[in-house]
Amino acid sequence: MLRVIDHPLADHILTLLRDRNTKPVTFRTLAYQLTMMLAVDATRDLTTEPKAIETPLEPCTGHLLGREPIAVVAILRAGVAMVQPFMDLFPDVSVGYVGLERDHVTAVARAYYCKLPPLAGRRIYIVDPMLATGGSAVQAIDAVKRSGGVAPRLVCIVAAPEGVAEVSRRHPDVPMHVGVVDRALNERKYILPGLGDFGDRLYGT
Ligand code: PRP
Ligand code: URA
């Protein structure tokens, strides 16, 4: 249920994202680019329908995406960085938000907002760049399932082994698409080597 992007361009982008000297304006562009790669990879099992067309040279049968509707659910606030690539690739996507914030001392996430589109019958991608303890992801998946979402997929840029294990334990039906699995969490539940606090680096806070 875990798929890790294996691509030299992803390694390149991740290295620049990790670099503490990367400024927010560049950080946002890199996050966009890597999410685009993750979105392409995570949708490789979309169905298509044959479509007869004519090229300038001859008729041929191509394939267009089927009618399966897609929803993206972003975990605020850092997950906002991952919404635009999905909207650019899939213009008809519906977008929802779950607001979750980790306590700075306990690292336990507190929910403060939830606005979801109708989820029944949709293919759902929950997006959050960082999967650390897995607590935020588990709460977001809980919220999606409570709203009628079935078998959502989780898309993250950096994951810790602890977070992957927690999501697998609590939601074994949820596939995870990640840019990289890092070494471990530190005592403050930050990912090592990681990239620091994604939201702070994204928004320059
Ligand atoms: C970060 C990140 C995830 C969460 C991951 O958000 O964007 O949502 O931490 O940690 P976990 O797996 O241990 O739950 P944070 O709570 O810092 O909020 P922010 O996005 O508003 O900065
Ligand atoms: N959230 C982040 O933004 N970074 C981490 O390393 C862990 C949680």
Short mmCIF file of C-alpha atoms and ligand atoms in Angstrom, two decimals:
data_model
loop_
_atom_site.label_atom_id
_atom_site.label_comp_id
_atom_site.label_asym_id
_atom_site.label_seq_id
_atom_site.Cartn_x
_atom_site.Cartn_y
_atom_site.Cartn_z
CA MET A 1 0.00 0.00 0.00
CA LEU A 2 3.07 2.26 -0.08
CA ARG A 3 4.37 3.68 -3.33
CA VAL A 4 7.51 5.83 -3.35
CA ILE A 5 8.38 7.98 -6.37
CA ASP A 6 11.61 6.70 -7.82
CA HIS A 7 12.81 9.36 -10.23
CA PRO A 8 15.97 11.48 -10.49
CA LEU A 9 13.90 14.65 -10.89
CA ALA A 10 12.08 13.89 -7.64
CA ASP A 11 15.44 13.43 -5.88
CA HIS A 12 16.59 16.76 -7.30
CA ILE A 13 13.48 18.63 -6.18
CA LEU A 14 13.53 17.00 -2.73
CA THR A 15 17.14 18.02 -2.19
CA LEU A 16 16.30 21.64 -2.96
CA LEU A 17 13.22 21.48 -0.71
CA ARG A 18 15.31 20.12 2.17
CA ASP A 19 17.98 22.82 1.83
CA ARG A 20 17.52 25.30 4.67
CA ASN A 21 18.70 28.10 2.35
CA THR A 22 15.79 27.63 -0.07
CA LYS A 23 13.53 30.69 0.16
CA PRO A 24 9.69 30.46 0.33
CA VAL A 25 9.19 31.64 -3.25
CA THR A 26 11.37 28.79 -4.58
CA PHE A 27 10.03 26.37 -1.99
CA ARG A 28 6.49 26.91 -3.29
CA THR A 29 7.54 26.24 -6.88
CA LEU A 30 9.38 23.08 -5.89
CA ALA A 31 6.39 21.85 -3.87
CA TYR A 32 4.18 22.45 -6.92
CA GLN A 33 6.53 20.51 -9.19
CA LEU A 34 6.91 17.52 -6.91
CA THR A 35 3.17 17.37 -6.24
CA MET A 36 2.61 17.37 -9.99
CA MET A 37 4.84 14.29 -10.24
CA LEU A 38 3.04 12.63 -7.32
CA ALA A 39 -0.37 13.42 -8.83
CA VAL A 40 0.62 11.87 -12.15
CA ASP A 41 1.94 8.77 -10.41
CA ALA A 42 -1.04 8.42 -8.06
CA THR A 43 -3.51 8.54 -10.95
CA ARG A 44 -1.85 5.96 -13.17
CA ASP A 45 -4.79 3.59 -12.63
CA LEU A 46 -7.47 5.99 -13.90
CA THR A 47 -9.69 4.41 -16.49
CA THR A 48 -9.85 5.68 -20.06
CA GLU A 49 -12.36 5.37 -22.87
CA PRO A 50 -11.49 4.93 -26.54
CA LYS A 51 -12.04 7.99 -28.71
CA ALA A 52 -11.92 8.04 -32.51
CA ILE A 53 -10.09 11.11 -33.80
CA GLU A 54 -8.29 12.20 -36.94
CA THR A 55 -4.69 13.35 -36.84
CA PRO A 56 -3.54 15.62 -39.68
CA LEU A 57 -2.37 12.41 -41.40
CA GLU A 58 -4.97 9.69 -40.71
CA PRO A 59 -7.79 8.49 -38.45
CA CYS A 60 -6.76 6.82 -35.21
CA THR A 61 -8.22 5.70 -31.91
CA GLY A 62 -6.97 7.54 -28.86
CA HIS A 63 -7.98 7.35 -25.22
CA LEU A 64 -9.60 9.99 -23.02
CA LEU A 65 -10.04 9.87 -19.28
CA GLY A 66 -13.24 8.17 -18.14
CA ARG A 67 -15.90 9.94 -16.14
CA GLU A 68 -14.73 8.95 -12.65
CA PRO A 69 -15.02 12.15 -10.58
CA ILE A 70 -12.05 13.15 -8.44
CA ALA A 71 -11.95 14.93 -5.09
CA VAL A 72 -8.90 16.35 -3.36
CA VAL A 73 -8.95 16.92 0.39
CA ALA A 74 -6.14 19.13 1.65
CA ILE A 75 -5.02 19.13 5.27
CA LEU A 76 -4.58 22.77 6.32
CA ARG A 77 -2.46 24.56 6.17
CA ALA A 78 0.54 22.96 4.44
CA GLY A 79 -1.66 20.75 2.23
CA VAL A 80 -2.83 23.87 0.38
CA ALA A 81 0.49 23.75 -1.49
CA MET A 82 -0.59 20.49 -3.10
CA VAL A 83 -4.04 21.50 -4.36
CA GLN A 84 -3.12 23.57 -7.43
CA PRO A 85 -1.21 20.80 -9.24
CA PHE A 86 -4.24 18.51 -8.96
CA MET A 87 -6.56 21.29 -10.17
CA ASP A 88 -4.26 22.03 -13.09
CA LEU A 89 -4.16 18.38 -14.15
CA PHE A 90 -7.82 17.62 -13.43
CA PRO A 91 -9.87 20.82 -13.91
CA ASP A 92 -13.13 19.24 -12.76
CA VAL A 93 -11.76 18.16 -9.39
CA SER A 94 -13.76 18.99 -6.24
CA VAL A 95 -11.73 20.33 -3.33
CA GLY A 96 -12.27 20.00 0.41
CA TYR A 97 -10.30 21.08 3.45
CA VAL A 98 -9.64 19.60 6.87
CA GLY A 99 -7.98 21.96 9.35
CA LEU A 100 -5.59 20.18 11.71
CA GLU A 101 -2.81 21.64 13.80
CA ARG A 102 -0.26 19.76 15.87
CA ASP A 103 0.24 20.88 19.44
CA HIS A 104 3.83 22.13 19.72
CA VAL A 105 4.44 20.15 22.93
CA THR A 106 2.50 16.92 22.47
CA ALA A 107 2.56 16.78 18.64
CA VAL A 108 -1.06 15.62 18.79
CA ALA A 109 -3.18 17.23 16.06
CA ARG A 110 -6.29 19.24 16.95
CA ALA A 111 -9.08 19.61 14.40
CA TYR A 112 -10.34 23.18 13.87
CA TYR A 113 -12.09 23.11 10.48
CA CYS A 114 -13.76 20.69 8.09
CA LYS A 115 -15.43 21.51 4.78
CA LEU A 116 -15.82 18.58 2.40
CA PRO A 117 -17.60 18.27 -0.94
CA PRO A 118 -19.91 15.29 -1.58
CA LEU A 119 -17.52 12.33 -1.56
CA ALA A 120 -19.68 9.31 -2.38
CA GLY A 121 -18.68 7.82 -5.71
CA ARG A 122 -15.56 9.96 -6.04
CA ARG A 123 -11.92 8.95 -6.21
CA ILE A 124 -10.41 10.80 -3.26
CA TYR A 125 -6.88 12.09 -2.72
CA ILE A 126 -5.99 13.41 0.73
CA VAL A 127 -2.96 15.67 0.38
CA ASP A 128 -0.52 16.75 3.07
CA PRO A 129 3.19 17.24 2.44
CA MET A 130 4.37 15.79 5.77
CA LEU A 131 3.44 12.42 7.27
CA ALA A 132 5.20 12.41 10.65
CA THR A 133 3.45 10.54 13.50
CA GLY A 134 0.52 9.92 11.17
CA GLY A 135 -1.92 11.49 13.65
CA SER A 136 -3.09 14.24 11.28
CA ALA A 137 -3.50 11.85 8.35
CA VAL A 138 -5.49 9.37 10.43
CA GLN A 139 -7.86 12.13 11.61
CA ALA A 140 -8.30 13.40 8.04
CA ILE A 141 -9.03 9.89 6.78
CA ASP A 142 -11.53 9.44 9.62
CA ALA A 143 -13.30 12.67 8.56
CA VAL A 144 -13.37 11.64 4.90
CA LYS A 145 -14.80 8.22 5.71
CA ARG A 146 -17.40 9.75 8.06
CA SER A 147 -18.51 11.90 5.10
CA GLY A 148 -19.03 8.88 2.88
CA GLY A 149 -15.61 8.70 1.23
CA VAL A 150 -14.48 5.19 0.35
CA ALA A 151 -10.85 4.03 0.13
CA PRO A 152 -9.24 7.46 -0.03
CA ARG A 153 -5.60 7.67 -1.09
CA LEU A 154 -2.99 9.65 0.80
CA VAL A 155 -0.42 11.75 -1.07
CA CYS A 156 2.58 13.13 0.84
CA ILE A 157 5.94 14.63 -0.07
CA VAL A 158 7.97 13.36 2.92
CA ALA A 159 6.94 10.46 5.15
CA ALA A 160 8.42 9.04 8.33
CA PRO A 161 8.36 5.27 8.88
CA GLU A 162 6.33 5.88 12.04
CA GLY A 163 3.61 7.70 10.06
CA VAL A 164 3.47 5.06 7.37
CA ALA A 165 3.08 2.37 10.05
CA GLU A 166 0.36 4.32 11.87
CA VAL A 167 -1.75 4.89 8.75
CA SER A 168 -1.32 1.22 7.74
CA ARG A 169 -2.42 0.11 11.21
CA ARG A 170 -5.44 2.44 11.52
CA HIS A 171 -6.52 2.47 7.87
CA PRO A 172 -5.13 -0.58 6.09
CA ASP A 173 -7.30 0.15 3.03
CA VAL A 174 -5.60 3.48 2.31
CA PRO A 175 -2.82 3.48 -0.29
CA MET A 176 0.02 5.96 0.30
CA HIS A 177 1.87 7.76 -2.48
CA VAL A 178 4.96 9.53 -1.16
CA GLY A 179 8.01 11.33 -2.48
CA VAL A 180 10.36 9.73 0.02
CA VAL A 181 10.40 7.79 3.28
CA ASP A 182 12.90 9.39 5.65
CA ARG A 183 14.89 7.88 8.52
CA ALA A 184 12.89 8.58 11.69
CA LEU A 185 11.23 11.18 13.92
CA ASN A 186 13.19 13.21 16.47
CA GLU A 187 12.07 13.67 20.07
CA ARG A 188 9.83 16.61 19.00
CA LYS A 189 8.23 14.43 16.31
CA TYR A 190 9.88 16.21 13.40
CA ILE A 191 11.04 14.13 10.46
CA LEU A 192 14.79 13.45 10.06
CA PRO A 193 16.43 14.51 7.87
CA GLY A 194 13.13 16.01 6.67
CA LEU A 195 12.82 19.61 5.60
CA GLY A 196 11.68 21.31 8.80
CA ASP A 197 8.22 22.77 9.28
CA PHE A 198 6.65 22.67 5.83
CA GLY A 199 3.96 25.27 6.59
CA ASP A 200 6.47 27.74 7.99
CA ARG A 201 8.77 27.34 5.01
CA LEU A 202 5.89 27.58 2.54
CA TYR A 203 4.46 30.76 4.02
CA GLY A 204 7.62 32.33 5.43
CA THR A 205 6.30 32.29 9.00
C1 PRP B 1 2.17 19.46 9.77
C2 PRP B 1 1.97 18.76 8.44
C3 PRP B 1 0.98 17.69 8.79
C4 PRP B 1 1.36 17.32 10.20
C5 PRP B 1 2.11 16.02 10.18
O1 PRP B 1 1.14 20.34 10.02
O2 PRP B 1 1.55 19.61 7.44
O3 PRP B 1 -0.35 18.13 8.73
O4 PRP B 1 2.22 18.37 10.68
O5 PRP B 1 2.37 15.60 11.46
P1 PRP B 1 1.74 14.29 12.08
O6 PRP B 1 1.86 13.22 11.06
O7 PRP B 1 2.60 14.04 13.30
O8 PRP B 1 0.31 14.59 12.46
P2 PRP B 1 1.07 21.26 11.33
O9 PRP B 1 0.29 20.58 12.41
O10 PRP B 1 2.45 21.72 11.71
O11 PRP B 1 0.18 22.46 10.85
P3 PRP B 1 0.41 23.53 9.68
O12 PRP B 1 0.23 22.80 8.37
O13 PRP B 1 -0.67 24.50 9.94
O14 PRP B 1 1.77 24.11 9.81
N1 URA B 2 5.29 18.68 10.24
C1 URA B 2 6.24 19.32 9.50
O1 URA B 2 5.95 20.34 8.86
N2 URA B 2 7.49 18.82 9.52
C2 URA B 2 7.83 17.72 10.22
O2 URA B 2 9.00 17.31 10.18
C3 URA B 2 6.83 17.08 10.97
C4 URA B 2 5.57 17.57 10.96
#
